[in-house]
Short mmCIF file of C-alpha atoms and ligand atoms in Angstrom, two decimals:
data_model
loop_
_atom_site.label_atom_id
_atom_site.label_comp_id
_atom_site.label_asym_id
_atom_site.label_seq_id
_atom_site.Cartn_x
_atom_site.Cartn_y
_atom_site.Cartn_z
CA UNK K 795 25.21 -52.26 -0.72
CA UNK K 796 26.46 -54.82 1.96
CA UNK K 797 24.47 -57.63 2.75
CA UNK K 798 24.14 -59.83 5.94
CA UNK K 799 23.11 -63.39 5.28
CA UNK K 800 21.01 -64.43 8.30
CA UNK K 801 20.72 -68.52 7.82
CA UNK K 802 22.81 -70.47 6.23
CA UNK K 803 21.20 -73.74 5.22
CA UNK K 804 19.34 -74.48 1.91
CA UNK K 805 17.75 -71.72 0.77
CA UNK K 806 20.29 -69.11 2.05
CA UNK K 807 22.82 -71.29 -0.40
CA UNK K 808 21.08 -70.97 -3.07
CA UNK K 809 20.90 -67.22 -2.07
CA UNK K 810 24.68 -67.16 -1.46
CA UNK K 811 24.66 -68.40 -4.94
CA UNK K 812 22.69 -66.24 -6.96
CA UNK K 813 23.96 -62.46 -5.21
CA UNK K 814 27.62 -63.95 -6.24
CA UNK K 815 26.17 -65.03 -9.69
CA UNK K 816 24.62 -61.14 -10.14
CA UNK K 817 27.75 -59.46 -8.49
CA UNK K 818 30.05 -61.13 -10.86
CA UNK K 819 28.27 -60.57 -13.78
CA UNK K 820 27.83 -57.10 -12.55
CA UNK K 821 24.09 -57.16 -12.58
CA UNK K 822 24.17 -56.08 -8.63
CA UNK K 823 26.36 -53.34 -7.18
CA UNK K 824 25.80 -55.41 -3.42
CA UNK K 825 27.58 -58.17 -2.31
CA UNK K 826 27.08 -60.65 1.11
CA UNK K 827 30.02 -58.76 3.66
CA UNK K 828 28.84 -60.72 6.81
CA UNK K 829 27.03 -64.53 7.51
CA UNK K 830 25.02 -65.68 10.38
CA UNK K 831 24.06 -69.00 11.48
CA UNK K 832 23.69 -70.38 15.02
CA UNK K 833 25.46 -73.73 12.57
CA UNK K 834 28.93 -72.00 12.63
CA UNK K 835 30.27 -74.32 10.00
CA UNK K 836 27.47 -73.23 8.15
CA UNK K 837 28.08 -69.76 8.17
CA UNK K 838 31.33 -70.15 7.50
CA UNK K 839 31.10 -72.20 4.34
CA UNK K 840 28.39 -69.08 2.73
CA UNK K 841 30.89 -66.62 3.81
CA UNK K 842 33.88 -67.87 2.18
CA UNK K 843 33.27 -67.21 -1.14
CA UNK K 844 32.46 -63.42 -0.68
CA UNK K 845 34.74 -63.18 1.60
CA UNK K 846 32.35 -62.23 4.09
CA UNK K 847 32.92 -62.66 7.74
CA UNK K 848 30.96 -65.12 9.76
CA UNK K 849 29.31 -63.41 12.52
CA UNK K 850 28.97 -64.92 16.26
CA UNK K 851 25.73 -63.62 16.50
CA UNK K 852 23.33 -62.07 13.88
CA UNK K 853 24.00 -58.59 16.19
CA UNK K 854 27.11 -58.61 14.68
CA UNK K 855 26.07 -59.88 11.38
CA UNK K 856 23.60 -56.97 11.13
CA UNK K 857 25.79 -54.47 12.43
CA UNK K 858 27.98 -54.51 9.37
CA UNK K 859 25.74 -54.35 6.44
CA UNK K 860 22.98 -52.21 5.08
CA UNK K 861 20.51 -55.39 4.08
CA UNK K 862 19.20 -58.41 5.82
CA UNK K 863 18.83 -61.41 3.81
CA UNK K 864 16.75 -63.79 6.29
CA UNK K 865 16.57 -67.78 5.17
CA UNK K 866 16.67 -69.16 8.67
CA UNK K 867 14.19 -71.87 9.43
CA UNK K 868 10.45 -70.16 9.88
CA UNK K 869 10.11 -69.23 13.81
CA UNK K 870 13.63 -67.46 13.39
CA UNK K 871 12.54 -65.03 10.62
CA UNK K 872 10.52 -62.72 13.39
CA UNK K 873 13.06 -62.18 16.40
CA UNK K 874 16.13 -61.36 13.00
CA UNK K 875 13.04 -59.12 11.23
CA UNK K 876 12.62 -57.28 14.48
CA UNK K 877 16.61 -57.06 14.82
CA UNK K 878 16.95 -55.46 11.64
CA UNK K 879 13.81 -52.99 11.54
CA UNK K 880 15.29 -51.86 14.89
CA UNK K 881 18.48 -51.02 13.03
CA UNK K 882 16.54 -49.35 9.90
CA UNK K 883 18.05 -51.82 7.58
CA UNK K 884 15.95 -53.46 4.30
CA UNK K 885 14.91 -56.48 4.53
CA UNK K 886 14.77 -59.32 2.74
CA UNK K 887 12.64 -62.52 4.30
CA UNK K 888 11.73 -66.08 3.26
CA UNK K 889 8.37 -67.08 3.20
CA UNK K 890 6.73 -68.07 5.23
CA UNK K 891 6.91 -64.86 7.36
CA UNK K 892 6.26 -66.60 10.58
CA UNK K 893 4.34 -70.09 11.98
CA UNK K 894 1.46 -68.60 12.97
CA UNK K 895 -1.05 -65.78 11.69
CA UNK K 896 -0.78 -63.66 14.55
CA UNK K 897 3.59 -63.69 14.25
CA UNK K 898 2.84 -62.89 10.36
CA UNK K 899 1.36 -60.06 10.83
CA UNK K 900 3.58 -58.73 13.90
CA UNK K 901 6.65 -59.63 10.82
CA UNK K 902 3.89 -57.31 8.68
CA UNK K 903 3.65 -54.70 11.38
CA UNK K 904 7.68 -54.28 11.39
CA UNK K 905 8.45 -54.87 7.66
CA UNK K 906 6.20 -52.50 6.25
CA UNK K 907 8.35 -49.48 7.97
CA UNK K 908 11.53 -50.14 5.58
CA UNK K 909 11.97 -51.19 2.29
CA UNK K 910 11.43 -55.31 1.95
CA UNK K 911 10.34 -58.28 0.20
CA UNK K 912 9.71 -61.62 0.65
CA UNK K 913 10.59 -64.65 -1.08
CA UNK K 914 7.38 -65.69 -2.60
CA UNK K 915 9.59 -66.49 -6.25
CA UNK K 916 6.52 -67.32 -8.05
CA UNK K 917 5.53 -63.89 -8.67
CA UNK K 918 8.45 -64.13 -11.01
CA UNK K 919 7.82 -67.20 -13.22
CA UNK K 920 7.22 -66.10 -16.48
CA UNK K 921 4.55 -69.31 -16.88
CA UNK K 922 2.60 -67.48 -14.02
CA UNK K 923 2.88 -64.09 -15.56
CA UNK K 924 1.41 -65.88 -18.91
CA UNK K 925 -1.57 -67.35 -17.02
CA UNK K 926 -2.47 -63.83 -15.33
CA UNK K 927 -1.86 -61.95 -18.24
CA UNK K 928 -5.04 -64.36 -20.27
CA UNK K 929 -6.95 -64.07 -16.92
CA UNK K 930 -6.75 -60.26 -16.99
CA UNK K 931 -7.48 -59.68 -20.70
CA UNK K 932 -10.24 -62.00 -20.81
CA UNK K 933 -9.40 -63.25 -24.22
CA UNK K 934 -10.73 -66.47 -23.46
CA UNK K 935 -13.69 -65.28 -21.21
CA UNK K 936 -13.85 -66.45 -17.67
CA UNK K 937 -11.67 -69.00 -16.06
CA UNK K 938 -14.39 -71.40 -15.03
CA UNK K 939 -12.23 -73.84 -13.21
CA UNK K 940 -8.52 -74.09 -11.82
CA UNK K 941 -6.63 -76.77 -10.65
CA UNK K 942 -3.33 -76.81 -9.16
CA UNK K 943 -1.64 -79.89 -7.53
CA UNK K 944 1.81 -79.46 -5.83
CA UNK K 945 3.64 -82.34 -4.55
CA UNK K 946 7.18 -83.12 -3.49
CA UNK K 947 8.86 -85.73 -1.19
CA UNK K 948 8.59 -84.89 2.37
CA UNK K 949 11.05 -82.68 2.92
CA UNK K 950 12.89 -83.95 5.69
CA UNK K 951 15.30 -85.50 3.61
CA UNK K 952 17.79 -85.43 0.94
CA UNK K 953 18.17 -82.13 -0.54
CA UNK K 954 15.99 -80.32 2.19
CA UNK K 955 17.21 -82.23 4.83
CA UNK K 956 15.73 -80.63 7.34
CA UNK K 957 14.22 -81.51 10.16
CA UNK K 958 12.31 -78.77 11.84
CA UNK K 959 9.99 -79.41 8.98
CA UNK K 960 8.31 -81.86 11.34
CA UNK K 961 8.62 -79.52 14.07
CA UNK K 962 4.81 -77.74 14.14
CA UNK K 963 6.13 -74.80 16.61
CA UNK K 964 9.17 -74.15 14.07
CA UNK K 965 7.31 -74.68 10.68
CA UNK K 966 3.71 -73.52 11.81
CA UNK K 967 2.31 -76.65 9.97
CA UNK K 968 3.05 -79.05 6.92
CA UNK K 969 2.64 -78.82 3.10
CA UNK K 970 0.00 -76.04 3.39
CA UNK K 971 1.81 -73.34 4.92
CA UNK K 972 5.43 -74.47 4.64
CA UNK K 973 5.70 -75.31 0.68
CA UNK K 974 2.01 -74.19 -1.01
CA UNK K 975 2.10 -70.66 0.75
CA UNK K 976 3.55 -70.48 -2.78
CA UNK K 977 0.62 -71.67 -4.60
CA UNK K 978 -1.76 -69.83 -2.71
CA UNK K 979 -0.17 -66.81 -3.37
CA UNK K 980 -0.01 -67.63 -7.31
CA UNK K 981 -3.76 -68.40 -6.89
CA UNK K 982 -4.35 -64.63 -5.39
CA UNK K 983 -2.09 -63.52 -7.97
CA UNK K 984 -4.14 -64.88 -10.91
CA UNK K 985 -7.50 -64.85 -9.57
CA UNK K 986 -7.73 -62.42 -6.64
CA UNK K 987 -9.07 -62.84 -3.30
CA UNK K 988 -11.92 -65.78 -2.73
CA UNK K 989 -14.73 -65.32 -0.75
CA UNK K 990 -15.45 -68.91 0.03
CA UNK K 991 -12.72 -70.89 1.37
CA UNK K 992 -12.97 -74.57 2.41
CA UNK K 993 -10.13 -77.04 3.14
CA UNK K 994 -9.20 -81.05 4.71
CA UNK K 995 -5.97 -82.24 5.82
CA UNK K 996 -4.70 -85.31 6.43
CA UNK K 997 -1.35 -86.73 8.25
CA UNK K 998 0.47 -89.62 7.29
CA UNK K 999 3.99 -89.62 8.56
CA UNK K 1000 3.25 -89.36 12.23
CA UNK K 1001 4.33 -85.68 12.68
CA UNK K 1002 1.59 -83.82 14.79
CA UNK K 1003 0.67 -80.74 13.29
CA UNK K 1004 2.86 -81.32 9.84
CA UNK K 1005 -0.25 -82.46 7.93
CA UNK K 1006 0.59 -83.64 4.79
CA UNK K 1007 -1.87 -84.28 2.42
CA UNK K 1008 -3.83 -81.24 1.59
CA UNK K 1009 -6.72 -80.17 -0.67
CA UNK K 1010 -7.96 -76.50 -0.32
CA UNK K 1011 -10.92 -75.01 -2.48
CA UNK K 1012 -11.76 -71.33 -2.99
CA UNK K 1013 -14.76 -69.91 -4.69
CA UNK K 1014 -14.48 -66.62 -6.08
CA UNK K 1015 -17.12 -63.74 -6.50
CA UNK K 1016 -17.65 -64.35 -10.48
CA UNK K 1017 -18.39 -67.57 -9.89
CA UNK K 1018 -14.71 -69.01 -10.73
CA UNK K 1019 -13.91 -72.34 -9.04
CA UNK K 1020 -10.28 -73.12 -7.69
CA UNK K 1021 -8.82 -76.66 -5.88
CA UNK K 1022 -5.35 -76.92 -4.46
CA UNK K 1023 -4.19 -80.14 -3.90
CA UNK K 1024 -1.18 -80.53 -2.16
CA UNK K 1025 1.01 -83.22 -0.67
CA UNK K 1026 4.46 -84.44 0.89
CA UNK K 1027 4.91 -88.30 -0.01
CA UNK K 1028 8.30 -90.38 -0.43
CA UNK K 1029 8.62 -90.51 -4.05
CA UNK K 1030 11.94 -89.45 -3.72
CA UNK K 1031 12.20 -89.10 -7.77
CA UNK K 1032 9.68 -85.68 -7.21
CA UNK K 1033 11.00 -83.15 -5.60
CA UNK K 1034 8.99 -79.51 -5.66
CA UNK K 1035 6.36 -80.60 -9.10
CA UNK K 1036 3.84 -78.52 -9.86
CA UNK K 1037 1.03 -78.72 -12.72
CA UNK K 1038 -1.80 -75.98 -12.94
CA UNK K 1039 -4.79 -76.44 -15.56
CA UNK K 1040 -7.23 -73.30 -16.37
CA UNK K 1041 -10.40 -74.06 -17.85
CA UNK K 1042 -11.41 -71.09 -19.60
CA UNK K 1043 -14.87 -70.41 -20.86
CA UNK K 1044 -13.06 -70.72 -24.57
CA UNK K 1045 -9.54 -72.29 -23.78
CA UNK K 1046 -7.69 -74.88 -22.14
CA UNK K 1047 -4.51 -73.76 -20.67
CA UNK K 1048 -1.85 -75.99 -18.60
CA UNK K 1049 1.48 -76.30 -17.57
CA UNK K 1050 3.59 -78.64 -15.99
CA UNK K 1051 6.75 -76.03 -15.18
CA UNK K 1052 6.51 -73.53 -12.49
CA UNK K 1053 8.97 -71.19 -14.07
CA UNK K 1054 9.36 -71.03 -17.90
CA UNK K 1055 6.77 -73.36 -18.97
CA UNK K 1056 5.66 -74.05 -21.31
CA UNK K 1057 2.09 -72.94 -21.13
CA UNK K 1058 -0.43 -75.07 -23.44
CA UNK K 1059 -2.88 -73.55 -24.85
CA UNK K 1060 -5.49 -75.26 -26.69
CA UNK K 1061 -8.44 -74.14 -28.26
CA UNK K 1062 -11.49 -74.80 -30.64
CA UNK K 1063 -9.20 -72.90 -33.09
CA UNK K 1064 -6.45 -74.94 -32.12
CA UNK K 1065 -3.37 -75.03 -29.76
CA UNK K 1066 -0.14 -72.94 -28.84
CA UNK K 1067 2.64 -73.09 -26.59
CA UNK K 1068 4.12 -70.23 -24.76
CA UNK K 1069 7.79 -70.30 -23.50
CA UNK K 1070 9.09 -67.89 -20.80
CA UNK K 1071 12.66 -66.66 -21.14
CA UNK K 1072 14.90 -66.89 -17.95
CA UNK K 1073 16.71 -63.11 -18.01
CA UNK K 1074 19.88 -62.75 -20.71
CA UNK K 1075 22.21 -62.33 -18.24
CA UNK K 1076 21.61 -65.96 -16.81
CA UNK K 1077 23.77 -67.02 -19.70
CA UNK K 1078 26.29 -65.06 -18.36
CA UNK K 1079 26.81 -66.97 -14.99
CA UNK K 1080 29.36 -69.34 -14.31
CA UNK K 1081 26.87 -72.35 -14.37
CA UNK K 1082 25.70 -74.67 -16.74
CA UNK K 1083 22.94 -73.55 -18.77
CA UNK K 1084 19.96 -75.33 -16.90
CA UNK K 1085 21.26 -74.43 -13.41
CA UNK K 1086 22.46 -71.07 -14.68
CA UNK K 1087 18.13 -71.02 -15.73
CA UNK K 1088 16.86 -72.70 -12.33
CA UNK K 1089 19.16 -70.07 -10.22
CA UNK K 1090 17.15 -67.25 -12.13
CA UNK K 1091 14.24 -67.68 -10.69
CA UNK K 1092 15.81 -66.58 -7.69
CA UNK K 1093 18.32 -64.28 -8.79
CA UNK K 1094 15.91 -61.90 -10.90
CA UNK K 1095 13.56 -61.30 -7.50
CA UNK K 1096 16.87 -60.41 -5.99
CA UNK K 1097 18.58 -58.03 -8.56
CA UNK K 1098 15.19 -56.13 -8.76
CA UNK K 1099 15.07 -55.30 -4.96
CA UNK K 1100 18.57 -54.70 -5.28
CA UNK K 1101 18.38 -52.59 -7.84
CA UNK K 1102 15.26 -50.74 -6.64
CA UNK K 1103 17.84 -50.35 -3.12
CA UNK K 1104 20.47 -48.38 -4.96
CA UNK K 1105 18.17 -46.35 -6.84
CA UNK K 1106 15.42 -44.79 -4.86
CA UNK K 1107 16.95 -45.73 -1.81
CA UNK K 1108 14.36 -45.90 1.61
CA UNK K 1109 11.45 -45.51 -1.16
CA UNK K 1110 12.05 -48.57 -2.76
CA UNK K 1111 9.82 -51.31 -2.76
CA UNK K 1112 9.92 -54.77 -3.54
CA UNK K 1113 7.55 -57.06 -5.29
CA UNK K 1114 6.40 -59.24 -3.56
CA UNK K 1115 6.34 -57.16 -0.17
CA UNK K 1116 5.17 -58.37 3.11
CA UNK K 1117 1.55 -56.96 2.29
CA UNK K 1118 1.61 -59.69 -0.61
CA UNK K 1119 2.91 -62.32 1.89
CA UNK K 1120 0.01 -61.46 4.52
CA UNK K 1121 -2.71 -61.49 2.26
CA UNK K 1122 -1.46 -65.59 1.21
CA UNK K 1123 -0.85 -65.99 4.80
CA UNK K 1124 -4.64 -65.19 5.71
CA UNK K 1125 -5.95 -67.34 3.00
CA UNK K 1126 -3.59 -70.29 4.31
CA UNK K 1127 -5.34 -69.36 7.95
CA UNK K 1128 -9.10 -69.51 6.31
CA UNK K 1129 -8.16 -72.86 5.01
CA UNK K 1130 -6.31 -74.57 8.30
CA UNK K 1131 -9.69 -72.82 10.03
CA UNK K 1132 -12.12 -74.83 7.55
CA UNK K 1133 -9.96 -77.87 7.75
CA UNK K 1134 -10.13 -77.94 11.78
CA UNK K 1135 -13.76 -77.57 11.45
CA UNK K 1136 -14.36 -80.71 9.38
CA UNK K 1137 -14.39 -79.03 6.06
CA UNK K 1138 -16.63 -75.69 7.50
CA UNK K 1139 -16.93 -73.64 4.50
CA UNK K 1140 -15.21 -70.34 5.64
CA UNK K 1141 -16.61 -66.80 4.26
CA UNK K 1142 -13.62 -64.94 3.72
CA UNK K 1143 -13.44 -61.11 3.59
CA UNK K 1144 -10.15 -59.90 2.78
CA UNK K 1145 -8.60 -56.71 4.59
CA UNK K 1146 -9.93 -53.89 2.91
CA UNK K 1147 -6.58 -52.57 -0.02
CA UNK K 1148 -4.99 -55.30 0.67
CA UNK K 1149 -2.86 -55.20 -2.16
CA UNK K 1150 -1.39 -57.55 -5.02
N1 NAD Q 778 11.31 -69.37 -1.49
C1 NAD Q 778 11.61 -70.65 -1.63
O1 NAD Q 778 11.51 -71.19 -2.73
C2 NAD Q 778 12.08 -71.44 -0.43
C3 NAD Q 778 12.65 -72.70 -0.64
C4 NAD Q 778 13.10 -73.41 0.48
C5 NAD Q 778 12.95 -72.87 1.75
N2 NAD Q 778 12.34 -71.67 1.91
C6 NAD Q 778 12.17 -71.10 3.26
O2 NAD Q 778 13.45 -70.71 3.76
C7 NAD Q 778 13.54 -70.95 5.15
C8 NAD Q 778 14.74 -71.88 5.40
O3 NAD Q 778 14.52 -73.12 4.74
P1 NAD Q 778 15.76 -74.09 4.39
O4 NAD Q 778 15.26 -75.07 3.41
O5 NAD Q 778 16.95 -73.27 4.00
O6 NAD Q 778 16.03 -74.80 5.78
P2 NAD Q 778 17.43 -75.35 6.31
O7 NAD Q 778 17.13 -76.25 7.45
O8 NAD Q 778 18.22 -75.92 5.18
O9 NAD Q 778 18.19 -74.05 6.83
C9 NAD Q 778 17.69 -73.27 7.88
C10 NAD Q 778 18.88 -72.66 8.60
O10 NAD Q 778 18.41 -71.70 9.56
C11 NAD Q 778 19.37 -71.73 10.60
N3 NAD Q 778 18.87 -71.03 11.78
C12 NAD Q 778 18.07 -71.49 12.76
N4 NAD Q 778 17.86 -70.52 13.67
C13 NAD Q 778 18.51 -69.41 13.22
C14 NAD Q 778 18.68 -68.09 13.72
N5 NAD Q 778 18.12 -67.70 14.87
N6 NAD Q 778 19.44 -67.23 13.00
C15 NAD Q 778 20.01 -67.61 11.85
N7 NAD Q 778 19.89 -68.85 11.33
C16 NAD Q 778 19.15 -69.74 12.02
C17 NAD Q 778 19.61 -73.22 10.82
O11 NAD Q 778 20.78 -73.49 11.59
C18 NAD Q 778 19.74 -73.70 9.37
O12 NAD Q 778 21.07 -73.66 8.92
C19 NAD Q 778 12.21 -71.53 5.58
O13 NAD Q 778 11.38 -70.50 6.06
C20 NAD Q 778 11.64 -72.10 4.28
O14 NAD Q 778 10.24 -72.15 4.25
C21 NAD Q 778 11.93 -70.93 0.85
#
């Protein structure tokens, strides 16, 4: 399976990384053949390692290669999606699909017709799987309350370094949208679909429309109780932290780790700890062991689809899929809609099999 890289910068690095990680220990039969990035220097540092060829325009890029891997910056991921459909290739996109609802779901509209997934990593994190796993068996009765705060430095800087993070008509917003898409996905994935969703956000760092303090609450049909709190600040010792606490009817759960864990687990009985394993062949790459584990969590997402790609070939689907993504997306909608209304609580009805 060839592979055109479409974006270059962060996240399509750590991409470059982790297909040449899985190719080499054979865990993918794909490998990047073409890169393209408006940034030619960019391009051509990812393609040099595969020996791919840097493309002069993601035509070309696509023209050569049976999957698009899109990391460009958010407003670019719908004019490559549309590119690519066009061509019948798979696709591969970064979350968020698009800055604004209405883009999402045209990225929805054009996705769903091949095979695709999006990069919504969570739904890989062992920690998470843990957490919906005791939700789902009820062994500790309800989850009464959940809390999940996300914070990281801005992320304008240092290893993000980006700047059309401040830009509202690149980005579609701040923390809520760019970074905790994630966490309102993980929130779906645990809990299901609200029906009550209220929200206020706040801007600090003089960016208009980047807000960046964030809390978001959802109330659930059984009566379950769920607060997001998320922020960009400039404590540049935190990058991307997250801790989640689950009050159970009979159990205390928490984590601090949004990929192995450990997951707490305490008790009137008394308290355990769950540990997630990152996949064997991690110890396989040519890493050290903790980056070898942090690359994982994006490498495992990525040998699935692949593998799904090679076997069942325009049938395959990947987990998470753009229906996945859209569903998040309209939650993070609900909540910039409550937050523009001063707090409005907004009754949410989900589309009807929408699916998780
Ligand atoms: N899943 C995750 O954990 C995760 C993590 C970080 C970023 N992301 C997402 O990935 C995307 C990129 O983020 P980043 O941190 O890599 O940003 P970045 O600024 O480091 O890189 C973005 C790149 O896109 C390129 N680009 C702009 N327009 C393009 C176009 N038309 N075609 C091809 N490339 C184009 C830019 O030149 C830049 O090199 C964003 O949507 C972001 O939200 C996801």
């Amino acid at each position: 399976m060839r592979i055109a890289l479409i974006g270059c910068g962060h996240i399509g690095t750590v991409h470059s990384f982790a297909l040449k990680q899985l190719a080499d220990v054979g865990e993918i039969d794909a490998r990047v053949v073409t890169t393209y990035d408006p940034d030619a220097s960019r391009a051509e540092k990812l393609a040099a390692p595969h020996g791919a060829i840097a493309a002069d325009s993601i035509e070309d890029a696509l023209d050569g290669a049976d999957v698009a891997w899109i990391c460009s910056w958010t407003s670019a991921h719908l004019p490559a999606v549309e590119a690519a459909v066009a061509r019948g290739m798979a696709v591969f996109c970064e979350k968020p699909l698009a800055p604004t609802l209405a883009e999402c779901e045209r990225v929805g509209r054009l996705m769903r017709a091949v095979p695709n997934q999006v990069g919504l990593v969570l739904r890989h994190a062992p920690v998470f799987a843990n957490v919906a796993d005791i939700v789902a068996d009820g062994r500790y009765g309800l989850p009464m309350a959940v809390m999940l705060r996300d914070d990281q430095y801005f992320p304008n800087q240092a290893m993000y370094g980006s700047t059309w993070r401040c830009d509202v008509a690149k980005a579609g917003g701040g923390a809520l949208i760019e970074h905790s898409i994630h966490d309102v996905d993980v929130l779906r994935w645990i809990l299901g679909d609200p029906d009550r969703v209220t929200a206020r956000t706040a801007s600090h760092f003089s960016h208009p429309g980047i807000e960046d303090a964030v809390t978001a609450g959802f109330a659930y049909p059984d009566g379950t109780v769920a607060t997001l709190v998320s922020v960009w600040h400039q404590v540049m010792t935190r990058p991307s932290t997250r801790r989640l606490e689950v009050l159970f009817e009979e159990a205390f759960c928490w984590t601090e780790d949004d990929y192995l864990g450990p997951l707490h687990v305490e008790t009137s009985s008394g308290s355990e700890v769950l540990l997630g394993e990152a996949p064997a062949y991690a110890a396989r790459f040519d890493l050290p062991e903790i980056l070898a584990k942090s690359l994982s969590a994006y490498a495992e997402p990525a040998r699935l689809f692949l593998s799904a790609l090679a076997t069942e070939g325009t049938d395959a689907r990947g987990h998470p899929d753009v229906d996945v993504a859209l569903a998040a997306h309209r939650l993070v909608d609900a909540a910039y809609r409550s937050a523009a209304a001063g707090g409005e609580t907004i009754v949410f009805q989900p589309i009807p099999g929408a699916v998780d």
